PDB file of C-alpha atoms in Angstrom:
ATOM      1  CA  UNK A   1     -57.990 113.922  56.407  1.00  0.00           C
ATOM      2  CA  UNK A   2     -57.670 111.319  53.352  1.00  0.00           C
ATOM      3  CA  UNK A   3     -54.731 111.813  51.230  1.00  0.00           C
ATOM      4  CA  UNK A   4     -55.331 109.817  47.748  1.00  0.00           C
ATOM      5  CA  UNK A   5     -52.059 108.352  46.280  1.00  0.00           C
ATOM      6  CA  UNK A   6     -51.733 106.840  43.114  1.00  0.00           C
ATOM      7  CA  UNK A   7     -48.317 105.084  41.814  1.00  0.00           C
ATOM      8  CA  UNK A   8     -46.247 103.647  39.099  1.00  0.00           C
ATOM      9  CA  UNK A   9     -42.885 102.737  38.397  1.00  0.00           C
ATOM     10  CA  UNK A  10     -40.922 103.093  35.456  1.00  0.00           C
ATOM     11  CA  UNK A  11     -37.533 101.697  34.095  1.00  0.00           C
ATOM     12  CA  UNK A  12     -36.022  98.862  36.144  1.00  0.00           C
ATOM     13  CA  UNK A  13     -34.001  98.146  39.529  1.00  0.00           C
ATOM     14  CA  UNK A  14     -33.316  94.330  38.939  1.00  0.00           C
ATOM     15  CA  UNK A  15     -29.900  93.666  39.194  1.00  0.00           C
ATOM     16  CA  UNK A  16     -29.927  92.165  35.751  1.00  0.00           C
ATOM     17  CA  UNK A  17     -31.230  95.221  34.107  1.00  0.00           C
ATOM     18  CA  UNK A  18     -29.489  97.903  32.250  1.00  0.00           C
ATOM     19  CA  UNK A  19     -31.396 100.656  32.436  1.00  0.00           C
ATOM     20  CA  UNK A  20     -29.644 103.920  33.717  1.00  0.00           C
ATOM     21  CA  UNK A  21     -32.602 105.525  35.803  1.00  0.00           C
ATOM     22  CA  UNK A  22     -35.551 103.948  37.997  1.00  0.00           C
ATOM     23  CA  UNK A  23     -38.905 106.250  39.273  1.00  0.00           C
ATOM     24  CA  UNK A  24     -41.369 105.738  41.282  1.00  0.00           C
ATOM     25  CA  UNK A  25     -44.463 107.965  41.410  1.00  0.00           C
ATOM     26  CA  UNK A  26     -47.892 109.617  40.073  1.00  0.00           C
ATOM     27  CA  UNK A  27     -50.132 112.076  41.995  1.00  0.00           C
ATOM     28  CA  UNK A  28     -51.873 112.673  44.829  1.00  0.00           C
ATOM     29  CA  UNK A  29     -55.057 114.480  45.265  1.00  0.00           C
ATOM     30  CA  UNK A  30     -57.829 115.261  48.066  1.00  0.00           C
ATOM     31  CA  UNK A  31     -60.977 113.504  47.998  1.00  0.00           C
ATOM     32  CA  UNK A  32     -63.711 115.958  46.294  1.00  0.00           C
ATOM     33  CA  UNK A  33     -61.112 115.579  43.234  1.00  0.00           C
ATOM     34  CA  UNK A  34     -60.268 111.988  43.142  1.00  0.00           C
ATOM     35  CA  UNK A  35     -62.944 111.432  40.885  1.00  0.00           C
ATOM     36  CA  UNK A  36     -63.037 114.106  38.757  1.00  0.00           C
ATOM     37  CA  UNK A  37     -59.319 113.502  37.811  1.00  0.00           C
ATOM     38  CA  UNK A  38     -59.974 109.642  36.801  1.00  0.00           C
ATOM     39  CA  UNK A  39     -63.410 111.144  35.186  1.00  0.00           C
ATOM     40  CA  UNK A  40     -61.329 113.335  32.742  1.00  0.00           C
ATOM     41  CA  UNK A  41     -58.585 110.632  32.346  1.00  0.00           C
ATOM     42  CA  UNK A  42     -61.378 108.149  31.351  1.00  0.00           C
ATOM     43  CA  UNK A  43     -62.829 110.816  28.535  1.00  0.00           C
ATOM     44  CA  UNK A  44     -59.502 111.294  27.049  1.00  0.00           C
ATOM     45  CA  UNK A  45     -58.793 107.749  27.202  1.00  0.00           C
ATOM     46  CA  UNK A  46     -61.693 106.430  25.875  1.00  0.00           C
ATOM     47  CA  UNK A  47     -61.017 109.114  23.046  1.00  0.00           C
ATOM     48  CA  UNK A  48     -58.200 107.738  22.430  1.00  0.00           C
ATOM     49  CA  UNK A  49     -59.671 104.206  21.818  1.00  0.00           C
ATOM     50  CA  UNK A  50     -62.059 105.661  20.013  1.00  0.00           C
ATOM     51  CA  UNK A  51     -59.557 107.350  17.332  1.00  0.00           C
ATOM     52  CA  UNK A  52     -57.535 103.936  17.010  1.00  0.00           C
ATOM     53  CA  UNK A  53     -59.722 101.357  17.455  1.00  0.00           C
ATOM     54  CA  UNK A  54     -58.543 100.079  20.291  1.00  0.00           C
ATOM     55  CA  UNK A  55     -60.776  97.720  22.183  1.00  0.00           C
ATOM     56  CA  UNK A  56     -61.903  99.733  25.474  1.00  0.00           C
ATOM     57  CA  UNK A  57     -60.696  97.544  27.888  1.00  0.00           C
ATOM     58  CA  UNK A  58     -57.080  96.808  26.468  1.00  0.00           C
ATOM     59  CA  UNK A  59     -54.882  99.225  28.375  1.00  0.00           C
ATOM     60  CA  UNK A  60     -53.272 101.672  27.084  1.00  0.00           C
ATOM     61  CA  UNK A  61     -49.673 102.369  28.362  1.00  0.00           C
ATOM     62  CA  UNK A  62     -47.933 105.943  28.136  1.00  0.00           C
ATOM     63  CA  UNK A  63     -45.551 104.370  25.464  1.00  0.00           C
ATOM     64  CA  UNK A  64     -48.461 104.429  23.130  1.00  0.00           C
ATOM     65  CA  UNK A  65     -49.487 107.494  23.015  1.00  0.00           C
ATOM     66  CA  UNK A  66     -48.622 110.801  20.670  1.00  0.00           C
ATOM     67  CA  UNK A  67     -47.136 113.682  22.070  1.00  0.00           C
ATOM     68  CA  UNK A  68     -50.601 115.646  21.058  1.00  0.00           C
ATOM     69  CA  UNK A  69     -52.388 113.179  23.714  1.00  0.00           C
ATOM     70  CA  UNK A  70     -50.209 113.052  26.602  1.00  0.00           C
ATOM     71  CA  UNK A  71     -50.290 117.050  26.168  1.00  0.00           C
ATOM     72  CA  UNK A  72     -53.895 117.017  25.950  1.00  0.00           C
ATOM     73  CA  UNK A  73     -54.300 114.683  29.290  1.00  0.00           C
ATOM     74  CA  UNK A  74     -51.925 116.545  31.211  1.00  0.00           C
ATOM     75  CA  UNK A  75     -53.295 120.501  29.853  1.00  0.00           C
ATOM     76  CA  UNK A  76     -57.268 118.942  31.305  1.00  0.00           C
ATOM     77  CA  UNK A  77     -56.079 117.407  34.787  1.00  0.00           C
ATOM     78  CA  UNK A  78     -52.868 119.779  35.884  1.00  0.00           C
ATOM     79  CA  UNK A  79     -55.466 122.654  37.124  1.00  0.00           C
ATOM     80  CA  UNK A  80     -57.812 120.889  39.100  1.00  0.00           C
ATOM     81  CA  UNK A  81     -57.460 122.024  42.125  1.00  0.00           C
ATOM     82  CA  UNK A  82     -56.028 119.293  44.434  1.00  0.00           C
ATOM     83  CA  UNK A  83     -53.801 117.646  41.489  1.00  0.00           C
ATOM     84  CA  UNK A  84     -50.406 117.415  42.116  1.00  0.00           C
ATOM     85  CA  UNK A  85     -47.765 115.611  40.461  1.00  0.00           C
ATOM     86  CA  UNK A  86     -44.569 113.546  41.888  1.00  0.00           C
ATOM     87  CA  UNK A  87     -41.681 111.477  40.947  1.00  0.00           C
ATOM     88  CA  UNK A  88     -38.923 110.025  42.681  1.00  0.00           C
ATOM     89  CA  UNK A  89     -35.779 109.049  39.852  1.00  0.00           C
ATOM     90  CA  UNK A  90     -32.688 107.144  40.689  1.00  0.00           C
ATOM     91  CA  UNK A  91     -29.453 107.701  38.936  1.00  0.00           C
ATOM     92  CA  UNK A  92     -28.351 103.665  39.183  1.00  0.00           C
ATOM     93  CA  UNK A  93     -24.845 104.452  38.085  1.00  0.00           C
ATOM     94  CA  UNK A  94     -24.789 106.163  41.803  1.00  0.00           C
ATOM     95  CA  UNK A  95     -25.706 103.673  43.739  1.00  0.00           C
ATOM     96  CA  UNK A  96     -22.671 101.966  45.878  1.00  0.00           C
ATOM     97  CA  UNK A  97     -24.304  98.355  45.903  1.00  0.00           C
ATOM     98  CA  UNK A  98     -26.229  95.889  43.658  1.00  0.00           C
ATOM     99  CA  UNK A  99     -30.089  95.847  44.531  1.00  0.00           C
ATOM    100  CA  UNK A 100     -30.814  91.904  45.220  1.00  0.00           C
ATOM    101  CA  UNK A 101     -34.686  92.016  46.298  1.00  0.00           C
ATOM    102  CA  UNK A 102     -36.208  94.856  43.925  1.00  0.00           C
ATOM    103  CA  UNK A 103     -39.572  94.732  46.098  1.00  0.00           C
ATOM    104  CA  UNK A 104     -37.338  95.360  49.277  1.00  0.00           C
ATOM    105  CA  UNK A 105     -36.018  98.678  47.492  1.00  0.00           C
ATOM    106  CA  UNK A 106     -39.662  99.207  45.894  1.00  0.00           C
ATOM    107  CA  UNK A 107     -40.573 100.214  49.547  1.00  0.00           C
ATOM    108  CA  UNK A 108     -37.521 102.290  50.161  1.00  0.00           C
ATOM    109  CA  UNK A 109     -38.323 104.206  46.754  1.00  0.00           C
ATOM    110  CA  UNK A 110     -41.855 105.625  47.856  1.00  0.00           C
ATOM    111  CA  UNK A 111     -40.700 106.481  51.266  1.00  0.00           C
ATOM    112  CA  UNK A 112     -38.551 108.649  49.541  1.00  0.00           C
ATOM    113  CA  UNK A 113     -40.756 109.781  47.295  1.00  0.00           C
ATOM    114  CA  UNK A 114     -43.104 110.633  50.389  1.00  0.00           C
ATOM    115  CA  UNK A 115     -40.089 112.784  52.026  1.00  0.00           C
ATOM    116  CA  UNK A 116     -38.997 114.049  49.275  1.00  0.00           C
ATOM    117  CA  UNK A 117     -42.151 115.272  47.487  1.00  0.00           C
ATOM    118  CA  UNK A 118     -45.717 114.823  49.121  1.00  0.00           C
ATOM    119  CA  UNK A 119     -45.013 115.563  52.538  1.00  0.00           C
ATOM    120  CA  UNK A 120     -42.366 119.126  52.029  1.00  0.00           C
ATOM    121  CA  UNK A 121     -46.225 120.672  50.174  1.00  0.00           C
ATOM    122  CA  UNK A 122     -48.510 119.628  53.141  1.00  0.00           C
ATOM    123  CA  UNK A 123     -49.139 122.550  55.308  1.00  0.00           C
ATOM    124  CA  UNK A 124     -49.161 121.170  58.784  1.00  0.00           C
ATOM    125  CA  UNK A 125     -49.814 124.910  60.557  1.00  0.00           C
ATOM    126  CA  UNK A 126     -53.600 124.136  58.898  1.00  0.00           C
ATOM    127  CA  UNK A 127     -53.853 120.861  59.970  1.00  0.00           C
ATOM    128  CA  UNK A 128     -54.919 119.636  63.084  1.00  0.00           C
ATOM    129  CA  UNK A 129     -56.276 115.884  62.533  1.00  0.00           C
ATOM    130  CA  UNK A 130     -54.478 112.621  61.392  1.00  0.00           C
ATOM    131  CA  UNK A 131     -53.596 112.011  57.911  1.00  0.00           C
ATOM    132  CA  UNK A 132     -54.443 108.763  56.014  1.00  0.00           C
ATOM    133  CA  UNK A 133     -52.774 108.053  53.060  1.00  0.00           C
ATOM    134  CA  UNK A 134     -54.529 105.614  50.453  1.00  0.00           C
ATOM    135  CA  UNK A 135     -52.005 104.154  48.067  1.00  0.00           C
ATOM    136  CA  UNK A 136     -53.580 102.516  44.707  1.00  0.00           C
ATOM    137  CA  UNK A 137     -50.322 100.584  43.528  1.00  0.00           C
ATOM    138  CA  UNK A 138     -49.970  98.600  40.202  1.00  0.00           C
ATOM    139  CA  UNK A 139     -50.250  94.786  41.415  1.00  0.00           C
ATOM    140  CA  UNK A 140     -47.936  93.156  38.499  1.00  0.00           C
ATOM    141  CA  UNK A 141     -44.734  93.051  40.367  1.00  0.00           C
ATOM    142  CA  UNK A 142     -46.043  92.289  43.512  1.00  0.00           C
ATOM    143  CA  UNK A 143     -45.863  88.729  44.786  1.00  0.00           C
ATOM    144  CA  UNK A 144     -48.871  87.203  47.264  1.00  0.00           C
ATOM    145  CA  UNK A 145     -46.422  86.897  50.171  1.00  0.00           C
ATOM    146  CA  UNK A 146     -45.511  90.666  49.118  1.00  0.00           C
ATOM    147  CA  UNK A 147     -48.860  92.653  49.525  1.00  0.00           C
ATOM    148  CA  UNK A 148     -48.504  93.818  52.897  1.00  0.00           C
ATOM    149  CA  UNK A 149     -45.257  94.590  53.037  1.00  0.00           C
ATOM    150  CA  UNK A 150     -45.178  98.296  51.835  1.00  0.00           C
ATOM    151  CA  UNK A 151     -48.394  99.275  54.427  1.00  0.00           C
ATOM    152  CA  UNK A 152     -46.392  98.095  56.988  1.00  0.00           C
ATOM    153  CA  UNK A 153     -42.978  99.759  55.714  1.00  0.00           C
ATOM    154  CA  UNK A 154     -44.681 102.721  55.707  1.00  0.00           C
ATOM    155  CA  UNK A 155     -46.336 102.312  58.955  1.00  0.00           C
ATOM    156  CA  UNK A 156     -42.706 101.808  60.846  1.00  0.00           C
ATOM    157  CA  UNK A 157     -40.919 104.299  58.857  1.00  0.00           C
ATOM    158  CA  UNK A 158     -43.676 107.270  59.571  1.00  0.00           C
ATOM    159  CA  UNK A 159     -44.283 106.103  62.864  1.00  0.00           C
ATOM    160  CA  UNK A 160     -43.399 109.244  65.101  1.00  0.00           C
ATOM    161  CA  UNK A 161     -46.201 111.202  62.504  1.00  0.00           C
ATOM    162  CA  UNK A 162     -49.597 111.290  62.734  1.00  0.00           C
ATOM    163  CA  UNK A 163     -50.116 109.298  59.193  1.00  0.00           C
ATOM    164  CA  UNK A 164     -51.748 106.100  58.384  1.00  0.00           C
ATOM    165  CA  UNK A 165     -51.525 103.947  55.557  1.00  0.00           C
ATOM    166  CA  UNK A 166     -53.674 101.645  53.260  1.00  0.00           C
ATOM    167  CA  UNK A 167     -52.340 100.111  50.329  1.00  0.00           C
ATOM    168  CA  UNK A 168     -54.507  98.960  48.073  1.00  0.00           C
ATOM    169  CA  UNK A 169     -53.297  96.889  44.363  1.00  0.00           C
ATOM    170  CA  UNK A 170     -55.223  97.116  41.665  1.00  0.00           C
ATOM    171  CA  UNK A 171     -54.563  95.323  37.961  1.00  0.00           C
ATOM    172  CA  UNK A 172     -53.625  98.793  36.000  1.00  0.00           C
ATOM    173  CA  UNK A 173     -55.931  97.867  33.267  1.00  0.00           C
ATOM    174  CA  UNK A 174     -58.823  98.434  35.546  1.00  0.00           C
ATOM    175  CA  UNK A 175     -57.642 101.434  37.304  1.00  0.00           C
ATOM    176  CA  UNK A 176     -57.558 104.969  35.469  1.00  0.00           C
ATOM    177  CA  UNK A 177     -55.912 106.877  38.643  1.00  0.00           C
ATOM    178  CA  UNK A 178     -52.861 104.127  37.982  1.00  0.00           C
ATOM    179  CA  UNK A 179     -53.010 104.484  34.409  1.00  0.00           C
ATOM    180  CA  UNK A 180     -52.813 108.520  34.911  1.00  0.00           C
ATOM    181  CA  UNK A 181     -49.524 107.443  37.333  1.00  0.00           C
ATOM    182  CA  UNK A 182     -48.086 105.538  34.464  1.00  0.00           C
ATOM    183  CA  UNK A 183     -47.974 108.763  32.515  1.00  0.00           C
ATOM    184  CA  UNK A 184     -46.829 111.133  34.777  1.00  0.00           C
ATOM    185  CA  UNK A 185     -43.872 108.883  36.504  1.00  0.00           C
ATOM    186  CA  UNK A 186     -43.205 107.850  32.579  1.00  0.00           C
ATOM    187  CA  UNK A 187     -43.023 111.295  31.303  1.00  0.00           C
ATOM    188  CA  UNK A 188     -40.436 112.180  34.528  1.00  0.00           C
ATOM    189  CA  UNK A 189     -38.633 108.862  33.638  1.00  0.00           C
ATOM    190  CA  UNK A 190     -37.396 110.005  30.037  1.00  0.00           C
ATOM    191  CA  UNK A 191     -36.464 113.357  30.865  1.00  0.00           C
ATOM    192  CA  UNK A 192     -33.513 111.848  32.280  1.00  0.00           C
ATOM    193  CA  UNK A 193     -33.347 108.484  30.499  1.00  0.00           C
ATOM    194  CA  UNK A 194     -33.654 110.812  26.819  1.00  0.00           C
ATOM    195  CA  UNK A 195     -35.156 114.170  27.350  1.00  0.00           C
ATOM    196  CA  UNK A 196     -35.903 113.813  23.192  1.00  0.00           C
ATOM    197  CA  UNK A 197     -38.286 111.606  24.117  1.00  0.00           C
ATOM    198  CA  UNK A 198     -40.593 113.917  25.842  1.00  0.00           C
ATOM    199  CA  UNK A 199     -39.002 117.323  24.597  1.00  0.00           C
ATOM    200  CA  UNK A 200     -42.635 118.196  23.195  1.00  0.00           C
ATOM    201  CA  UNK A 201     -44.134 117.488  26.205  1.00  0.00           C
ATOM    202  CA  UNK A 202     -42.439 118.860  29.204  1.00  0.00           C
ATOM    203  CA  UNK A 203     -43.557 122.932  28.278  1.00  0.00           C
ATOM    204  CA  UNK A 204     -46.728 121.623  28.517  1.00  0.00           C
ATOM    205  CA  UNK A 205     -46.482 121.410  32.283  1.00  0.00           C
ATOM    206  CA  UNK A 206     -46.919 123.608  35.031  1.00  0.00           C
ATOM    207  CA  UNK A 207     -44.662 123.645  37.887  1.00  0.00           C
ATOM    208  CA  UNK A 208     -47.103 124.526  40.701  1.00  0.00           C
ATOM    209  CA  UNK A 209     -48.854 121.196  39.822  1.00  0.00           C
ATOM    210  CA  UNK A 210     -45.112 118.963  39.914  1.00  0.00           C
ATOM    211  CA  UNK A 211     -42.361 117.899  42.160  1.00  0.00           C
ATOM    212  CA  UNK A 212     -39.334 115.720  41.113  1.00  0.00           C
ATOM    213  CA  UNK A 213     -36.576 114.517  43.449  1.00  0.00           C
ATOM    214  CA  UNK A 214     -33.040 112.826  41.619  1.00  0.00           C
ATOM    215  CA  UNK A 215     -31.730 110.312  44.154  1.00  0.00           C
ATOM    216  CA  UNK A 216     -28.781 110.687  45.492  1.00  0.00           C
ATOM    217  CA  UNK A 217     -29.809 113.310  47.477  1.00  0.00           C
ATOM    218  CA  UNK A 218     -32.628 115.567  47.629  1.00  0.00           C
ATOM    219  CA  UNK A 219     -32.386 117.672  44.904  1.00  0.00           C
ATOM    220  CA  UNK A 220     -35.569 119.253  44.113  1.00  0.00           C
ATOM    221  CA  UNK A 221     -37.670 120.480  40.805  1.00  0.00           C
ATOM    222  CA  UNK A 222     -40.807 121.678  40.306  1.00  0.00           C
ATOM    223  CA  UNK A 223     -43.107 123.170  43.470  1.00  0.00           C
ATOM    224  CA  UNK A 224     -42.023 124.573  46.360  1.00  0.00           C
ATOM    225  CA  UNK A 225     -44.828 126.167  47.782  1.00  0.00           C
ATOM    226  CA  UNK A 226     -47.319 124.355  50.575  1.00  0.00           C
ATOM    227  CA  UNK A 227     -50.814 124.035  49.605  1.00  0.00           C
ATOM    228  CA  UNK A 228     -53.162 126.304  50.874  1.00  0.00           C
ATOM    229  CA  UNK A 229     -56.248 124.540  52.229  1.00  0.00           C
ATOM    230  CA  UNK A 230     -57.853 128.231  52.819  1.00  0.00           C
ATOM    231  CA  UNK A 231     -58.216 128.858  49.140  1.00  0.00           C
ATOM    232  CA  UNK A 232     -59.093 127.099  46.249  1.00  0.00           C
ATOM    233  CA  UNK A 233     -57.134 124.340  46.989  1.00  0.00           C
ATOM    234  CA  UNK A 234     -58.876 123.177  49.936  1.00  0.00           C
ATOM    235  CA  UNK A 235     -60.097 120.049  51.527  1.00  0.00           C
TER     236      UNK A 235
END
């Protein structure tokens, strides 16, 4: 079974940053959804162009749009069926040591975020075949010498499952799965950095569809429940 993942980061972990929080994350969905997810993301995006004449290929980052849009993105993608929503945050101020090589901890980040939020809602009593994971991954923080070092992270860390990865970087601006990750992981972001920031937003989503993990530790929000591949979630 194929297990689409698509991620973002927001905030920073340089060691020369200030920034209070750092997430990692976006969705994951099953393959007879991948498409229609980026299909409705496009419309709304597009839109959105549209309304401000924006040139259609100049990206446009979560930052830039109203409350009224991110609502109306989230309210047409949160019920398909195989949608679901995750975010890793770190609380910085908690951490014991500086973080020297921010790809290093990159890879550490969406390990965690796997543990912490992907793997807890897959329902392993209905599956009996390999999974593959297939990571889309923004490409502007990664160096050249970088680009296989999270596959094979993952690969060593998960190696007593039966998973497989494939990482795959795309340039954001030509990828409207990443795009939809900027949102979610930036929305998740600035509900701890300043929950004003998103107050208007946050009612607007449903809890089955979202899982958020603080770091330190493994405290949870959002769904607990496995998907059910019998029902209308299935593969």
């Amino acid at each position: 079974m194929r297990i689409y993942v698509y991620l973002d980061e927001s905030g920073s972990i340089h060691k020369n940053s200030k920034t209070k929080y750092f997430a990692v994350g976006g969705y994951f969905t099953l393959v007879k959804d991948k498409n229609k997810i980026t299909s409705k993301y496009k419309k709304i995006n597009k839109s959105i162009k549209d309304k401000k004449k924006i040139d259609l290929k100049k990206e446009i980052k979560s930052y830039d749009m109203s409350d009224l849009e991110k609502i109306e993105i989230f309210k047409s993608i949160q019920d398909i069926d195989t949608f679901y929503g995750c975010a890793k945050i770190f609380e910085k101020s908690s951490m014991k040591k500086e973080i020297i090589a921010s790809n290093i901890f990159f890879n550490y980040a969406v390990k965690l975020l796997f543990i912490d939020c992907i793997i807890p809602l897959l329902n392993f009593d209905q599956l009996n075949e390999n999974i593959e994971f297939i990571l889309s991954v923004d490409n502007r923080n990664i160096r050249v010498g970088d680009l296989n070092n999270l596959e094979m992270y993952l690969k060593t860390e998960f190696c007593l499952e039966n998973f497989n990865f494939k990482v795959i970087y795309y340039d954001s601006a030509t990828n409207y799965g990443i795009q939809l990750a900027d949102l979610i992981v930036n929305t998740f972001y600035n509900s701890y950095k300043d929950r004003n920031i998103v107050k208007k937003v946050l009612p607007h989503l449903k809890e089955k569809n979202f899982r958020i993990s603080l770091f330190p530790g493994h405290k949870i929000k959002g769904r607990n429940k496995k998907i059910e591949y019998t029902n209308n979630e299935s593969i």
